[in-house]
């Protein structure tokens, strides 16, 4: 089928478009700026058309020949988002009708309460749904509560609140019941709705198998993330307005987005029916499993997941380049670079030879102290050394590191196995800068776990200039020096080719 995806630069649309392609559909994406989709991995697999749902004159080219149109945009965070979304829905429905579209699919929010106390966020979602359902094109509305996946605003709010506050005073709405759903299952339902019978024009509640309070979600998130049980005291005076500012203070989720989300949490949100299973059958992921995938916590594998790529298990749950900057958890980095008066081949020889008896080209005492501290804490310290003096391969131990990725002549990525409150990596790159010069790029990456991880990073930050700064200077100096063999004769440095390395 020929599908149109609006909101392809957003959280759900950016994950849906490539999966529709995998399912064999022809995909066209509507965006106000085609440049925003230029660098996504799936850009060459879709057609991108520029247009604006607030300007009907820009829509005919986007809808031409389309059979199924996905309405996935919203203006949440803008002062007049209700008016903007109402106008966009009307223009979308009219353009779809004129183009002969057979099906509209809309992802909305949970059904607002009947007592009229709904938040502006839920009221707007329900209004958009009704506009589309009242139009001439058959429409399927999926009503989703909290979506679990890295990058989802609701999940990021849950992540940051839980990780940063081991003890917290919370609003009373943390005891409201919610039926969260994994982003993988949301996408499966969205794709499945493309094949609904033409007489289906209605809304469907969707949710995962677990109905939990927000407090239970925080406690279970903490357990999956390996954090201590959170101590929480609900407090009545914390109104939704105060709660939104509290969330904005504790988390990087912008207050303009936090306010409508918090407003929707004052109501219980769970599925009142499961009719969608008649058309799109299948089991949904549990809350714990959804969190596990969002965090990339895949067990029983030495080197299966990487911080820099989506996991092989469920990449849809992990961060994408199109996700907002505040999504994906806190990421601390120490970036450094040094110019080397030698070709990249000589620099790579030093990078691949690092560690073990060869040392770390830094302050030996500092590395020794850190190694002994790790052993006292029950870690591996520096005692493992390295398997081979000159060569490394993926998966092997290197002192307190594990080789997670290696591209001969270019990149070495090490994952820390020392005792730290989080996950840490060290990335080293050799970049050519002419026939006789190169650039050494070094990056230390740390994903903290809980408040202890934040404190740990702040505590070691003053030492980075000494340890990592010396490392850059000494590696550059070692690469510039002529290599010597065991008889102390100068020998040429030749990089190992992928073929020679057996990979």
Steps between C-alpha positions, in 0.01 A plus 500: 500500500600861449521665842539862609666566836471840662717572803788294358749723683329417829517214746243257354516609135877464490466138607190417298620610155792254466287215638231561244773467236613170652138378480506564126310831486594801289552789743478874448582737785353848537726752670521878516871461423636211295848575636394369841469151352809517281733315737271235652620144418186424299492822294571322171214253558221760513375797302504833683257778407506845654170632628324648800173374645413858590514594129254294288659619175816299577321167555376367160846381392547315829165317480505414130470122448499426874289214636570523874584827678646515852426809710782502757577866549407720794589845623553407865721758668370796299273752678210451256545131432126424519417743217797386291410131529132565430588690182752237390248218548239674286746573221631142517150347478399721207822434306464126555142507373588696186786259422284188541692364802346174621604508866619748765684378810542730801693443822329687780482497878279316748129571513445813714272469805131571454484743793654783296820520706727391217831676436555719194731229365236226515226736385703592192580138415132406529396797286744406223376141512138612463581730207661211314225251590230744383672543164418301184813279512479188726722564802658284768589683822742326735470631856832442677591589860868519604729370224814320620801561279808718515408837354134495601433812708295299750772238538777757531307673777468167681869420439640827634269521800588148608873518436565841648285483813556199730282682754217720379181677597245451223149608402216269591444413134791253526239257637282522188482187285663501156533231233836570330584352162833427331582708194555176307135407554376848409684473168362151440144627549562802275630280220218250548235772471602557138317178413175559691173432312359814332193507725708545820474861618559514874741537788689218673655494847850354497720409795745245630420208732575690823275750677720691746499815705759760409668420831520132406645598164776697673581212736506244220711728282748528788514122532564444129761777494681348798417786738403473868132517583377859487353662811192698403261713704189621311397853601156649440594871457706427185257617231548412132645849443750459782569143390589616148751751636640232729545266201661783302745560782602136552497380139618646167149456355393857409230646726287579195481125432496389864196713586250330263647157577464550874150634443406174330643291786245630749255262331520123491585368155445136411332303224125456539487261206742293292313485171817576307607139557225384263685674216862507618555194723814437700642519851630828639821550697489530876596829663826355633600363160412827328721692746779245456499553124478877532809495721684256273537255790548176308648227713712193433723657236857619526480757223149513360388857559682824442426849630548639149258273316155358551499152648433199285211405726274803471650807330160674488515553877838673502597857407498620139673806352159664456418473873525819708833583665363433848396142420697181549625563852785717622817455296825649631796531264861611513623577147863571413711512186868522414698555180755231421814554289468154351263318263182339630665156468757593766231644724290186467797286603512687832122489550475126442800436722358681801460339843656203673879517522494773234328738743237768442723792400368702791597548865606148614437573869145622431415187301654274766307669780174469303578134431566421866185689603299290257644177641419609854142557386486146357580595142758364257752785527796495261599140562356351177751670268465421132506177296746615232756777514409653163158371391146534636173338403134562583387345827837455671599646835744790524581582865167626640357553152332274244557557127153583372583612148813519286542624145866443410680820423205715612316431826538326835202503739547365852226431754588532867456199729620679813263565789328829415140622556417499131641392165824639356687484170829628359511574129825559308522592133779550244405751230731570201602863455721477194772248404721564803260636762197376687256600775441302816140522628419379851165487673405373846126427529304441820133409545431550872271270697298693752614781724819310590603507135450877480708551814772265371539692174514833682766361737736374229450793262787708648745215429407463133723785393799330661435138404335532159696809403829320565370200309439706185841667514691179565320297234574773246865502609528119486345488154745760372802304625649236263389146595765257622517121494629271771864563392441877531522548123262740334231315305217627281149512644240319292132493599320170516248456223152359566594189303812441704307544822258223414198733499 
